[in-house]
PDB file of C-alpha atoms and ligand atoms in Angstrom:
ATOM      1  CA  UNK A   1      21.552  -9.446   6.273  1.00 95.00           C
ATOM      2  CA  UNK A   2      18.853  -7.158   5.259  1.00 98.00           C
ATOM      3  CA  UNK A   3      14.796  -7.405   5.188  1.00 98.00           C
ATOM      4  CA  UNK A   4      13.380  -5.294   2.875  1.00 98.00           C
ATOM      5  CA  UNK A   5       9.544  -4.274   3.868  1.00 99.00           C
ATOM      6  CA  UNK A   6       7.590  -1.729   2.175  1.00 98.00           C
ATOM      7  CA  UNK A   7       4.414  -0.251   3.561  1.00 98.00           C
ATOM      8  CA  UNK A   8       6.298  -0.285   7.040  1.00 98.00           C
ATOM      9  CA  UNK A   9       5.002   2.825   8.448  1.00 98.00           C
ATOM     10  CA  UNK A  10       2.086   1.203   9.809  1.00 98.00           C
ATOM     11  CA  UNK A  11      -0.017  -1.879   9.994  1.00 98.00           C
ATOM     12  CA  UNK A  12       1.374  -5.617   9.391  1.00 98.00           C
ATOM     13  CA  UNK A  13       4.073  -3.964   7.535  1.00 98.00           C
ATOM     14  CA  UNK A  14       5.447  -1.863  10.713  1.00 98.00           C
ATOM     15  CA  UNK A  15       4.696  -5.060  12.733  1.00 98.00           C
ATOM     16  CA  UNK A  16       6.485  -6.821  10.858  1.00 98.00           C
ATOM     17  CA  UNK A  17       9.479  -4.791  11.603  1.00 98.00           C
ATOM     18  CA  UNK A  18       9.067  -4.927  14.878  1.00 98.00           C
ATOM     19  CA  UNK A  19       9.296  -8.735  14.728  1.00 98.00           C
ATOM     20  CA  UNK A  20      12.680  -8.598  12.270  1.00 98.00           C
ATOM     21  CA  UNK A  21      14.348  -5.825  14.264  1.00 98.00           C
ATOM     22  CA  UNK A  22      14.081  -8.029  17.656  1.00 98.00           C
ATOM     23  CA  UNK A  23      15.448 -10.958  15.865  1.00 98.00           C
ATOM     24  CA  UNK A  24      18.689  -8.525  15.019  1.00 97.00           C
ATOM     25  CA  UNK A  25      18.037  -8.321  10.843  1.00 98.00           C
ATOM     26  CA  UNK A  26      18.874  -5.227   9.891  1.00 98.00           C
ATOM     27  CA  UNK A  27      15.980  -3.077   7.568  1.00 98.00           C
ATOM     28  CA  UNK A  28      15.318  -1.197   5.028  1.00 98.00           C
ATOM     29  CA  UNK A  29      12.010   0.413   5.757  1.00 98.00           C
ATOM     30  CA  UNK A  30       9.840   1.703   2.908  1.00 98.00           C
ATOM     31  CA  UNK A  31       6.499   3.623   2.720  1.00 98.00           C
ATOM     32  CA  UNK A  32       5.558   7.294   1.645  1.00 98.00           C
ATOM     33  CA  UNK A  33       5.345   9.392   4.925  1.00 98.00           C
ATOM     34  CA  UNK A  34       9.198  10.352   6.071  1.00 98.00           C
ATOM     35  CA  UNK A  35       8.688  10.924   9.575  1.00 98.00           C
ATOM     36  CA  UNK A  36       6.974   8.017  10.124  1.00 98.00           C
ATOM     37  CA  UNK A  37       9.227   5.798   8.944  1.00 98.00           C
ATOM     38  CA  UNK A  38      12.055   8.178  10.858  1.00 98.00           C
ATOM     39  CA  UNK A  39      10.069   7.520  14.347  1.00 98.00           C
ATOM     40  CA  UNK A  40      10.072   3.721  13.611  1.00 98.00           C
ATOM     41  CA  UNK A  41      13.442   3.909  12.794  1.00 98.00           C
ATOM     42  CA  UNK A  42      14.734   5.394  15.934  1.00 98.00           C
ATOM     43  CA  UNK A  43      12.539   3.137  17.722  1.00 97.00           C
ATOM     44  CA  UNK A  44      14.144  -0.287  16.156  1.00 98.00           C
ATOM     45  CA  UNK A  45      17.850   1.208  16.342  1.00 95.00           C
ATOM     46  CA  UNK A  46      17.744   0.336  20.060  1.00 96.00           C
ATOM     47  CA  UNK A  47      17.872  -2.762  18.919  1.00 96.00           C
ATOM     48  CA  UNK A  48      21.530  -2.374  17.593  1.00 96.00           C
ATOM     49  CA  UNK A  49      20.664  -2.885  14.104  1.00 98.00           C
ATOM     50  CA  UNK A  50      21.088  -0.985  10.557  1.00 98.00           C
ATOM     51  CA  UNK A  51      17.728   0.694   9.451  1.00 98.00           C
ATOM     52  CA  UNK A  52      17.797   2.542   6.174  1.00 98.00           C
ATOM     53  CA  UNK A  53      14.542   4.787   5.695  1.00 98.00           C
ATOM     54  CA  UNK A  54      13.435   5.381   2.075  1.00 98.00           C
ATOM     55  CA  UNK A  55      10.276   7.082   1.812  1.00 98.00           C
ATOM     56  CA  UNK A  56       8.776   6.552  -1.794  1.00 98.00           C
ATOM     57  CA  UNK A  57       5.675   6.439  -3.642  1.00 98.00           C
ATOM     58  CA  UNK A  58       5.777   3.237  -5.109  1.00 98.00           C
ATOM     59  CA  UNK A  59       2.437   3.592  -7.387  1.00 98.00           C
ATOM     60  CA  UNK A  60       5.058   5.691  -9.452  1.00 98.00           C
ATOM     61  CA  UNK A  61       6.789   3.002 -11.201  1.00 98.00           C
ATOM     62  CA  UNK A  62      10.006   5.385 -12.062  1.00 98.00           C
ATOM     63  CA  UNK A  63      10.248   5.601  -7.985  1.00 98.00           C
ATOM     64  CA  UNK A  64       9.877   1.965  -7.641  1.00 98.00           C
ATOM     65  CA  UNK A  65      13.160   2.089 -10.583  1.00 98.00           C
ATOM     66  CA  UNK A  66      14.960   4.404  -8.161  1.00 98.00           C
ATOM     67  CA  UNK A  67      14.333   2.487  -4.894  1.00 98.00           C
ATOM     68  CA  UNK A  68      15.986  -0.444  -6.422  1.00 98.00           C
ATOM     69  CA  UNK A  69      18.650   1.012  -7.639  1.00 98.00           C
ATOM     70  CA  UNK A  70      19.333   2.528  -4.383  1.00 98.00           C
ATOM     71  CA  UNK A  71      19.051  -0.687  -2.331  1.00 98.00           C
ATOM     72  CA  UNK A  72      20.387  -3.287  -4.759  1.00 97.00           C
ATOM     73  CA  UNK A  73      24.008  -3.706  -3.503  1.00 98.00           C
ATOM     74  CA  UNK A  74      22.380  -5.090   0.023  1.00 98.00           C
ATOM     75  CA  UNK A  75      22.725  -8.291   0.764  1.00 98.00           C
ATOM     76  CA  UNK A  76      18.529  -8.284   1.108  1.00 98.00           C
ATOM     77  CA  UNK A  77      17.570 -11.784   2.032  1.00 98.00           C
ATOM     78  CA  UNK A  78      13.805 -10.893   2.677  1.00 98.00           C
ATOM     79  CA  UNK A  79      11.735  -8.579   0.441  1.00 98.00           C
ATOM     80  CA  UNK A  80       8.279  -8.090   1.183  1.00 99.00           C
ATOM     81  CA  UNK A  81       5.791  -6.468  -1.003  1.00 99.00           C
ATOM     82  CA  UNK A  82       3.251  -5.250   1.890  1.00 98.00           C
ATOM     83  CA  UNK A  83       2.363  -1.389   0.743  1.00 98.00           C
ATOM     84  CA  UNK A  84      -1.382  -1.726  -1.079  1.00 98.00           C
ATOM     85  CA  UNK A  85      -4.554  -0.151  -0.299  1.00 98.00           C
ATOM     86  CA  UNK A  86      -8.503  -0.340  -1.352  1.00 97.00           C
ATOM     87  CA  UNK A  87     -11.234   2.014  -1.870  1.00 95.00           C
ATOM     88  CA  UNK A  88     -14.548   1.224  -0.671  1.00 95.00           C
ATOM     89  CA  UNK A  89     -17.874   1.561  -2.886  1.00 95.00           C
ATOM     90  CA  UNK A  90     -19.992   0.525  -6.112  1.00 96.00           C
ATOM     91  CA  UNK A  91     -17.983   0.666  -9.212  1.00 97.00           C
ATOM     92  CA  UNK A  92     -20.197   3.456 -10.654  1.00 97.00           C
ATOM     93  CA  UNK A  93     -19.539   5.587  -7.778  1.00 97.00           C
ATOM     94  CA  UNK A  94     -16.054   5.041  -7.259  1.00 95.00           C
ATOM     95  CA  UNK A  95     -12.999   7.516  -8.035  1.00 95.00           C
ATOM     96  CA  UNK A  96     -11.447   6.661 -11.325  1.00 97.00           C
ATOM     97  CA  UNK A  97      -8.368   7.785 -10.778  1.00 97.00           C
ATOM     98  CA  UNK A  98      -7.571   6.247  -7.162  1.00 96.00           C
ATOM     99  CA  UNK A  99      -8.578   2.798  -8.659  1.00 97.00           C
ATOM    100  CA  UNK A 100      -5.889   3.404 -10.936  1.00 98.00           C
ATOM    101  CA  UNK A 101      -3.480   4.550  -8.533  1.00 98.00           C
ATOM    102  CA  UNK A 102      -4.133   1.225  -6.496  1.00 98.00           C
ATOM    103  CA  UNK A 103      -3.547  -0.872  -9.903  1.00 98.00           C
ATOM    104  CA  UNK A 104      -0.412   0.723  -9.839  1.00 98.00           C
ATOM    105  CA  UNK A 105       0.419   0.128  -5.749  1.00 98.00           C
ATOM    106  CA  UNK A 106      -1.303  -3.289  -5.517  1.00 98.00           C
ATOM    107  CA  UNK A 107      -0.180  -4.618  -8.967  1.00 98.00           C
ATOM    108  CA  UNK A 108       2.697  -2.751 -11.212  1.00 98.00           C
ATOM    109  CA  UNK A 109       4.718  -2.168  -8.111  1.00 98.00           C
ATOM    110  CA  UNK A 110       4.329  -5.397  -6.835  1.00 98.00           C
ATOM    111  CA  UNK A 111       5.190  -7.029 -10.369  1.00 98.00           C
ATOM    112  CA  UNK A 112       8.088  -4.423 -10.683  1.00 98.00           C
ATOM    113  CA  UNK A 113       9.655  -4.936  -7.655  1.00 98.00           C
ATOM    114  CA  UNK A 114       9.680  -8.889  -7.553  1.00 98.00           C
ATOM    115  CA  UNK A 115      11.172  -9.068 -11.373  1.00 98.00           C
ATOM    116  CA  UNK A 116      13.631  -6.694  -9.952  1.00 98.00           C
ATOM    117  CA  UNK A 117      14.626  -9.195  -6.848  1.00 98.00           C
ATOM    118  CA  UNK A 118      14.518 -12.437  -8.650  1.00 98.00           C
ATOM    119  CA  UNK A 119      16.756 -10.616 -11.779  1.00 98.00           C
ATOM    120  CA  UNK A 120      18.981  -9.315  -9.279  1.00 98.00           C
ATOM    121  CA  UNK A 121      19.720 -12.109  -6.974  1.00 98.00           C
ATOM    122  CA  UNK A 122      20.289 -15.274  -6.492  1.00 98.00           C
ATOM    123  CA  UNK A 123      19.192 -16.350  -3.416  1.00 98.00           C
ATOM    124  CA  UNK A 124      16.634 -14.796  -0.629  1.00 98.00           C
ATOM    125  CA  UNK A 125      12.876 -14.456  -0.672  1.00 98.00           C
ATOM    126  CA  UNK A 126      10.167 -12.175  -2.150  1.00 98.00           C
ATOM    127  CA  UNK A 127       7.022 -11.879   0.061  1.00 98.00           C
ATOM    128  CA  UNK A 128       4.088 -10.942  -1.725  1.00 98.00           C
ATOM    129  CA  UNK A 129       1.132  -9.492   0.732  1.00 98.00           C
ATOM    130  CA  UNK A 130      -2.218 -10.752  -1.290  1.00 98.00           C
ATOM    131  CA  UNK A 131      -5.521 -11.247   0.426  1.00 98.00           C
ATOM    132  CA  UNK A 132      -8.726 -13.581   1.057  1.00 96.00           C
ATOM    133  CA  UNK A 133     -10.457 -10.983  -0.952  1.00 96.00           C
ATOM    134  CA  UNK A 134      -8.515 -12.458  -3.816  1.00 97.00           C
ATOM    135  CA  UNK A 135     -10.158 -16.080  -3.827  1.00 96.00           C
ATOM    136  CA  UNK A 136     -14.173 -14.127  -4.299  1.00 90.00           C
ATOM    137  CA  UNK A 137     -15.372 -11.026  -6.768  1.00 90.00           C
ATOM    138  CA  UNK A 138     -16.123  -8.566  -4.058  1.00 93.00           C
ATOM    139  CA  UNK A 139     -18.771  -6.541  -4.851  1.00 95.00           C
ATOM    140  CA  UNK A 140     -18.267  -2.566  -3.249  1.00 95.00           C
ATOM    141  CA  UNK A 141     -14.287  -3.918  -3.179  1.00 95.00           C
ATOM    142  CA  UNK A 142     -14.207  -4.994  -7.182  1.00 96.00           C
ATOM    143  CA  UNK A 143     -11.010  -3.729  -7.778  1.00 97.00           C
ATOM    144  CA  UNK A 144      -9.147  -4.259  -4.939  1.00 97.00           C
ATOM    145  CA  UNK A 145     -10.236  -7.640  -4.840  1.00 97.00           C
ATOM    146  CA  UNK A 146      -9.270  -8.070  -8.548  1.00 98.00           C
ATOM    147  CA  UNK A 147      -5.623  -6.564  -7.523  1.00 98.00           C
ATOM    148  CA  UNK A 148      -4.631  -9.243  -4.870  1.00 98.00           C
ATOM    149  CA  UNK A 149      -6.377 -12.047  -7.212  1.00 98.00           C
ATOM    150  CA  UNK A 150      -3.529 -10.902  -9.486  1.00 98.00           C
ATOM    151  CA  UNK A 151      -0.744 -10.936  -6.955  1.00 98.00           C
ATOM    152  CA  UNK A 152      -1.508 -14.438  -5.937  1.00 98.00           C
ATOM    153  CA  UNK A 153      -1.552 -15.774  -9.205  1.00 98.00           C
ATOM    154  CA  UNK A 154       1.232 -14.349 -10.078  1.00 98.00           C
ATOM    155  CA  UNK A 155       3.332 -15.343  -7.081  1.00 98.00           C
ATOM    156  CA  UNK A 156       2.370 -18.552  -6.881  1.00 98.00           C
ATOM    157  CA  UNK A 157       3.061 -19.416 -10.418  1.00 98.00           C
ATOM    158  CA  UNK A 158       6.350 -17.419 -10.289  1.00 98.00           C
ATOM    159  CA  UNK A 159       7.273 -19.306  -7.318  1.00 98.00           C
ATOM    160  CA  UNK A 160       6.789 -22.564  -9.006  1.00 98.00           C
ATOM    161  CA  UNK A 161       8.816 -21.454 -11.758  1.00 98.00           C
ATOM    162  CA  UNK A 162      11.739 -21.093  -9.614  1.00 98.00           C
ATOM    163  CA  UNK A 163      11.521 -24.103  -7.421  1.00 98.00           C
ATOM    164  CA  UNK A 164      11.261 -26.443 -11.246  1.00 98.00           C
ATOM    165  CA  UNK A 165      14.489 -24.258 -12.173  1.00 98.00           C
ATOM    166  CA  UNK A 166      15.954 -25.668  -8.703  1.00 98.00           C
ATOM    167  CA  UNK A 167      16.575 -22.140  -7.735  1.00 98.00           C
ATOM    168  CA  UNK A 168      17.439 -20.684  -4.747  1.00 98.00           C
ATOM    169  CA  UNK A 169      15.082 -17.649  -4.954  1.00 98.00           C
ATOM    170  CA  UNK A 170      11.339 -18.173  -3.419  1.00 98.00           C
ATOM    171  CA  UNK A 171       7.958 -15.786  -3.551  1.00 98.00           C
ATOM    172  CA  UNK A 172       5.719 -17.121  -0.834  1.00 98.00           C
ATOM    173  CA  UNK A 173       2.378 -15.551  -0.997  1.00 98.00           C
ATOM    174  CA  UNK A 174       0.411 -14.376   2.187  1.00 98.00           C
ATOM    175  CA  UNK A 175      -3.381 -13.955   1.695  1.00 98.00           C
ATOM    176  CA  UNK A 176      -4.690 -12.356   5.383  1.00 98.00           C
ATOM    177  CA  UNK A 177      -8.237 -12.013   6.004  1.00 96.00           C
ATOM    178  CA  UNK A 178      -9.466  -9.011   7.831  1.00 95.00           C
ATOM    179  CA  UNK A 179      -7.025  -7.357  10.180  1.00 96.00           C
ATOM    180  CA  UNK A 180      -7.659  -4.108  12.425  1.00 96.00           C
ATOM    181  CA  UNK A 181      -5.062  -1.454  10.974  1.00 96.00           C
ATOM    182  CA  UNK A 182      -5.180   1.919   8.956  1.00 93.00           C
ATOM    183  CA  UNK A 183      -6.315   0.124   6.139  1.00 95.00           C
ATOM    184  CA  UNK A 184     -10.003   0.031   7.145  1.00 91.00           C
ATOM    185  CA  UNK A 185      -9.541   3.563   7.881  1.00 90.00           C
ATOM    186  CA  UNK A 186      -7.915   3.974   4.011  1.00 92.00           C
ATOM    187  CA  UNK A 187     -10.478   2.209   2.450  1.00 92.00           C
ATOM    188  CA  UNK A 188     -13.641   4.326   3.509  1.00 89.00           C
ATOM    189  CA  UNK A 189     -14.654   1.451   6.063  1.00 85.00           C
ATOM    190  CA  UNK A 190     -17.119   2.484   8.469  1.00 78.00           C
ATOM    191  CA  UNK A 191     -15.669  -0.440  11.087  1.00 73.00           C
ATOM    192  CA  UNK A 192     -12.853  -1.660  11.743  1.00 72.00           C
ATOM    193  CA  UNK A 193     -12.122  -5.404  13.212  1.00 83.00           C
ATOM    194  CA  UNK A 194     -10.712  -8.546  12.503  1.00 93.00           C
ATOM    195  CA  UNK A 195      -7.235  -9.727  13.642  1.00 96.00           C
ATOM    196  CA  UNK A 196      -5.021  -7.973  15.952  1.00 97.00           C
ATOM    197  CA  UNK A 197      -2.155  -6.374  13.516  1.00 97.00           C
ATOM    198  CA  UNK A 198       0.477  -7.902  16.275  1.00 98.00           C
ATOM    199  CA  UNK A 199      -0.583 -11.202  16.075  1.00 98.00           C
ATOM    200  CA  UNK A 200      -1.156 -11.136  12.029  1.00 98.00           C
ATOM    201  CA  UNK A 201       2.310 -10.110  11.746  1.00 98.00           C
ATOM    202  CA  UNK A 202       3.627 -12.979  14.055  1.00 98.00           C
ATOM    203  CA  UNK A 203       1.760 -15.224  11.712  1.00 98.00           C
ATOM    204  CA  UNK A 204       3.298 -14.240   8.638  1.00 98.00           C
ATOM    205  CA  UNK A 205       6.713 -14.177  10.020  1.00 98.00           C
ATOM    206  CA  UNK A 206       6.262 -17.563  11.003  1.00 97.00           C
ATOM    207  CA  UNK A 207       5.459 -19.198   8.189  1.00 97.00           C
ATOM    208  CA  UNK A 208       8.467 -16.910   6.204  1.00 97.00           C
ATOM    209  CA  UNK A 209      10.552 -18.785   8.799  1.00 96.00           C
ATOM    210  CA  UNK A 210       9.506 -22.233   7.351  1.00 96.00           C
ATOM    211  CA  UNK A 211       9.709 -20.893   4.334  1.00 94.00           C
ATOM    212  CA  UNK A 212       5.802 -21.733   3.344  1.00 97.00           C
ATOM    213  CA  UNK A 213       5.001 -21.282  -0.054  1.00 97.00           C
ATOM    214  CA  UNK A 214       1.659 -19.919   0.890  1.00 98.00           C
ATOM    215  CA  UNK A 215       0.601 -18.079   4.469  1.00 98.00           C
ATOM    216  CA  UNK A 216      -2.906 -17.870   5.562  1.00 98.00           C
ATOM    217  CA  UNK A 217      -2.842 -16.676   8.708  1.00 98.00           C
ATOM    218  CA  UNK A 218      -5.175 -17.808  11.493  1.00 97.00           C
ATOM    219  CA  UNK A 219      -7.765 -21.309  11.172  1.00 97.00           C
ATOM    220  CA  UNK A 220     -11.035 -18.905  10.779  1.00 96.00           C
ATOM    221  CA  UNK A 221      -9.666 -17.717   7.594  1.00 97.00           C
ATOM    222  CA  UNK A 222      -8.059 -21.107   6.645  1.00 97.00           C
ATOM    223  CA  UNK A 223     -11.541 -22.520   7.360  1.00 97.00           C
ATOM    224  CA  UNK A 224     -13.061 -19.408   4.570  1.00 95.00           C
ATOM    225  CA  UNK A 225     -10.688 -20.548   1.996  1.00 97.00           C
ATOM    226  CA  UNK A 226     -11.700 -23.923   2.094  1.00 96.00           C
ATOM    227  CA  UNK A 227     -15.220 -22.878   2.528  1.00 94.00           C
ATOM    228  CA  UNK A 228     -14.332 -20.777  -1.206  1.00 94.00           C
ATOM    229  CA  UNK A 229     -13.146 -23.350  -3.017  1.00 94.00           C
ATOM    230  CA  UNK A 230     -16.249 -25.517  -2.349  1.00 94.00           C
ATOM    231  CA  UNK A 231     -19.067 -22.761  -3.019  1.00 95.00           C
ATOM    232  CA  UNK A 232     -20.445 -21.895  -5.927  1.00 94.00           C
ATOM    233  CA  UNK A 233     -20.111 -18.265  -7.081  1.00 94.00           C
ATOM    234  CA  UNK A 234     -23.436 -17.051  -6.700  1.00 94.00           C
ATOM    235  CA  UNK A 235     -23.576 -18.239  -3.073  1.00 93.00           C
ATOM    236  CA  UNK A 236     -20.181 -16.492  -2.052  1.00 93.00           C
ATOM    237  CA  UNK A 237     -20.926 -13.649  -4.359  1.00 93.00           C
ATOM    238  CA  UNK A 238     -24.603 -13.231  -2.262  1.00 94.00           C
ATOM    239  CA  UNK A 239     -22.531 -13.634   0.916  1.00 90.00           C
ATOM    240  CA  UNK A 240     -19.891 -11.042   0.027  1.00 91.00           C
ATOM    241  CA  UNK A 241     -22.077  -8.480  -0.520  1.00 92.00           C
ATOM    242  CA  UNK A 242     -23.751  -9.063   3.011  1.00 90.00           C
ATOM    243  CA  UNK A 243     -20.505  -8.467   4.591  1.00 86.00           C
ATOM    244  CA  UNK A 244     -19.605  -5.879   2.123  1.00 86.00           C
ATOM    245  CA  UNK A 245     -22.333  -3.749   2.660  1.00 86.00           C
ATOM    246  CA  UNK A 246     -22.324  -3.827   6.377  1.00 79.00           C
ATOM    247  CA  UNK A 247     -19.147  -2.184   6.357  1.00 71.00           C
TER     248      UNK A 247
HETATM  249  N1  NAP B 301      -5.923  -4.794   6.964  1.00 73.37           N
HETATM  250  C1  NAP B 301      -6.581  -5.730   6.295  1.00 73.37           C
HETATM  251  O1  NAP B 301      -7.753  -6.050   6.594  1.00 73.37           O
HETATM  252  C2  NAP B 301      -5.882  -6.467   5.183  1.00 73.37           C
HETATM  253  C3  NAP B 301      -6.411  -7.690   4.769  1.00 73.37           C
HETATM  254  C4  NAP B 301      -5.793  -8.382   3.726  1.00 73.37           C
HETATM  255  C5  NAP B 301      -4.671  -7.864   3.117  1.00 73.37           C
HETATM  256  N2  NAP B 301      -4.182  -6.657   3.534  1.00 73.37           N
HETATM  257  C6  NAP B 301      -2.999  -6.119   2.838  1.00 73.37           C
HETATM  258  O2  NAP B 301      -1.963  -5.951   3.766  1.00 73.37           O
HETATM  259  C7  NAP B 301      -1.059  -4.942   3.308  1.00 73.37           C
HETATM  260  C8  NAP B 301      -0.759  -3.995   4.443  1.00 73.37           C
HETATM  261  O3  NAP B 301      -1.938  -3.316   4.809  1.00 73.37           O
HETATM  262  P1  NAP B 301      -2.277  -2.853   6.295  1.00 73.37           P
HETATM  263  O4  NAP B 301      -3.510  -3.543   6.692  1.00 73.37           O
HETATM  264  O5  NAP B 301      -1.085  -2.982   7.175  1.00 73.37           O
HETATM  265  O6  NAP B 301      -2.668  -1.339   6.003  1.00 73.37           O
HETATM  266  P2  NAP B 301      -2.028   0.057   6.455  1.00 73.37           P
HETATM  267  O7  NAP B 301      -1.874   0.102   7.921  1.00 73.37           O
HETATM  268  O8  NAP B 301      -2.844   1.083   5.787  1.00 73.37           O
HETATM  269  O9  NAP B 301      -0.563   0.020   5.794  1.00 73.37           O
HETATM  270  C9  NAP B 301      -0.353   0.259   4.436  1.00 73.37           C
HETATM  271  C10 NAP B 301       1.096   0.662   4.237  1.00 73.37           C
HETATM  272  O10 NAP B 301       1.313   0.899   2.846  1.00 73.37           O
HETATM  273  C11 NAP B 301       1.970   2.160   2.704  1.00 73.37           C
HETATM  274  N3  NAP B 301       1.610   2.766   1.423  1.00 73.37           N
HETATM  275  C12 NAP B 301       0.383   3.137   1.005  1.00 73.37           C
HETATM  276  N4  NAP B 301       0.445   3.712  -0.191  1.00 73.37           N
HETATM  277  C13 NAP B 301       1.753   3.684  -0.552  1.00 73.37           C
HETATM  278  C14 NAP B 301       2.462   4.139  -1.696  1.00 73.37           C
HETATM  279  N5  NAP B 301       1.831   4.741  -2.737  1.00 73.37           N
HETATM  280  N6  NAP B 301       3.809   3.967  -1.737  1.00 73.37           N
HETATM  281  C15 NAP B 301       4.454   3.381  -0.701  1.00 73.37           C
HETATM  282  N7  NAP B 301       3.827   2.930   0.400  1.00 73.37           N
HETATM  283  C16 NAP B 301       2.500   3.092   0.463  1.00 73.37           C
HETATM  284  C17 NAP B 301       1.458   2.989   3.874  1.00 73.37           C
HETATM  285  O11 NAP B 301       2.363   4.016   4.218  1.00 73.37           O
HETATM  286  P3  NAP B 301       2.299   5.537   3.721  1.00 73.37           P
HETATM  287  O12 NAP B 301       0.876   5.988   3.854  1.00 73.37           O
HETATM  288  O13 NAP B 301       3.273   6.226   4.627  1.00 73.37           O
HETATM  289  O14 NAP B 301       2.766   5.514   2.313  1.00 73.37           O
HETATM  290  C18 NAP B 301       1.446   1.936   4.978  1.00 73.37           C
HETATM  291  O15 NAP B 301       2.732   1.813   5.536  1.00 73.37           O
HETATM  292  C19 NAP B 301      -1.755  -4.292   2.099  1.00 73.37           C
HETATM  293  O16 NAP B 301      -1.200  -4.799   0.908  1.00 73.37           O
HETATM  294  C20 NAP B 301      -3.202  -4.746   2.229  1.00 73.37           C
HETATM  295  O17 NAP B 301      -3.846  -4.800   0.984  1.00 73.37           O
HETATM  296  C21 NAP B 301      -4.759  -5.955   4.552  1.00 73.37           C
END
C-alpha cells in the first residue's frame, strides 16, 4: 500500500515520510529537485520499503497530467497534496508572475490532482495541506492566504460530498499555523519560528490515522481559529498586519 506525498523533499512533507516509511508504507515521493528526493529515498529504503521518486513541477498542470498517469495503477491509499509556497510583500510590489505560479502550485494542482484521485479510485484518502492563513485576509501574504482559503473550501465541501454519497473516498483538510521549515526561507521571511517541522508532521499523521475530517495541529493554533471565528474583520485584519509586518 502506497502514500503518495508531494512536496517531500523537505519540510512537513519530507517529515511526513519519515513518519510513513517507519510505519512500513511504501512511497511515492514527489517534489521538483531530483537529488533531493534521491537522498531521501535512499535514506527511507533502509526501512525495507518501495520508494518511487518522481521529481515534477506540479505548477505545470500537463506535469501534474503525467504524474498521474504514471502512478495511477498503485494501489495509493494516502495522497497528500503538501507542495505550495508564498511570496512575501504588498500587492503593488509583488512579482506578478510568481503569484501566478503559486495559483497554479497552491490551487490548480491541488484541484487537479484530488479530481484525479477521487475519479480514479474508490477507496483511500486525499490530504489537502491548507493553512491558518486561510481563515484571515493577510495583508503582505494576500495571495497566498487567498490560495489555502480556496483549498479548504474546497476540501471540505468535497469531502462532504463524498461522505452524503456513502463513499469510501475522504479529503481531510490540514490547516497548520506557523512551522519552522524552508518555507519561511521561500517566502522572503526575515524569521523563521513556529512549530518544530517533526512534531507538525506527527500531528498531521495522527489525525490521518483517525481519519479527521479536519487537522489543526497543536492547541495554540486551535485556540487562533476559535479566536477567528469570533473577531470581527477589522480587528484580525489590524492584528495580521502586526504580525505580518514584523516578519
Ligand atoms: N511552514 C509553514 O509555516 C506553513 C504553515 C502553513 C501551511 N504550510 C503549507 O505546508 C506545505 C508544506 O510547506 P513546508 O512548510 O514544508 O515548506 P517547504 O519546506 O518549503 O516544502 C515545500 C515543498 O514543496 C515542494 N515544491 C515547491 N514548489 C514545487 C513545485 N512547483 N512542484 C513540486 N513541488 C514543489 C518543495 O520541493 P522542491 O523545491 O524540490 O520542488 C518542497 O518539498 C505547503 O503547502 C505550505 O503552504 C506551511
Amino acid at each position: 500500500m502506497y502514500v503518495l506525498i508531494t512536496g517531500a523533499s523537505s519540510g512537513i512533507g519530507m517529515e511526513l515520510a519519515k513518519l510513513y516509511a517507519k510505519a512500513k508504507y511504501d512511497l511515492v515521493l514527489v517534489a521538483r529537485n531530483k537529488d533531493r528526493l534521491d537522498h531521501l529515498a535512499s535514506e527511507l529504503k533502509s526501512e525495507n520499503i518501495d520508494v518511487i521518486v518522481k521529481p515534477f513541477d506540479l505548477s505545470d498542470l500537463a506535469q501534474c497530467d503525467l504524474l498521474f498517469d504514471e502512478i495511477k495503477s498503485l494501489d495509493i491509499n494516502i495522497f497528500i497534496n503538501n507542495a505550495g509556497y508564498g511570496n512575501l510583500g504588498f500587492f503593488n510590489e509583488t512579482q506578478e508572475d510568481l503569484e501566478l505560479n503559486m495559483l497554479d502550485l497552491n490551487i490548480r494542482a491541488v484541484q487537479v490532482l484530488t479530481k484525479r484521485y477521487i475519479q480514479h479510485y474508490s477507496t483511500g484518502t486525499v490530504v489537502n495541506i491548507s493553512s491558518m492563513a486561510a481563515f484571515l485576509p493577510t495583508p503582505t501574504f494576500a495571495t497566498y492566504a487567498a490560495t489555502k482559503s480556496y483549498v479548504y473550501n474546497m476540501s471540505r465541501a468535497v469531502n462532504y460530498e463524498l461522505k452524503r454519497q456513502k463513499s469510501n473516498l475522504r479529503v481531510l483538510t490540514v490547516a497548520p499555523g506557523p512551522v519552522k521549515t524552508n518555507f519561511n526561507q521561500r517566502a522572503k521571511a526575515s524569521i523563521n519560528r513556529g512549530m518544530d517541522q517533526v512534531k507538525c508532521a506527527r500531528l498531521i499523521w495522527k489525525g490521518i490515522q483517525k481519519r479527521k475530517d479536519f487537522i489543526i495541529p497543536g492547541f495554540l493554533m486551535k485556540m487562533v481559529y476559535l479566536m477567528t471565528k469570533f473577531t470581527p474583520t477589522k480587528l484580525l485584519l489590524k492584528a495580521s498586519y502586526r504580525i505580518q509586518t514584523n516578519k
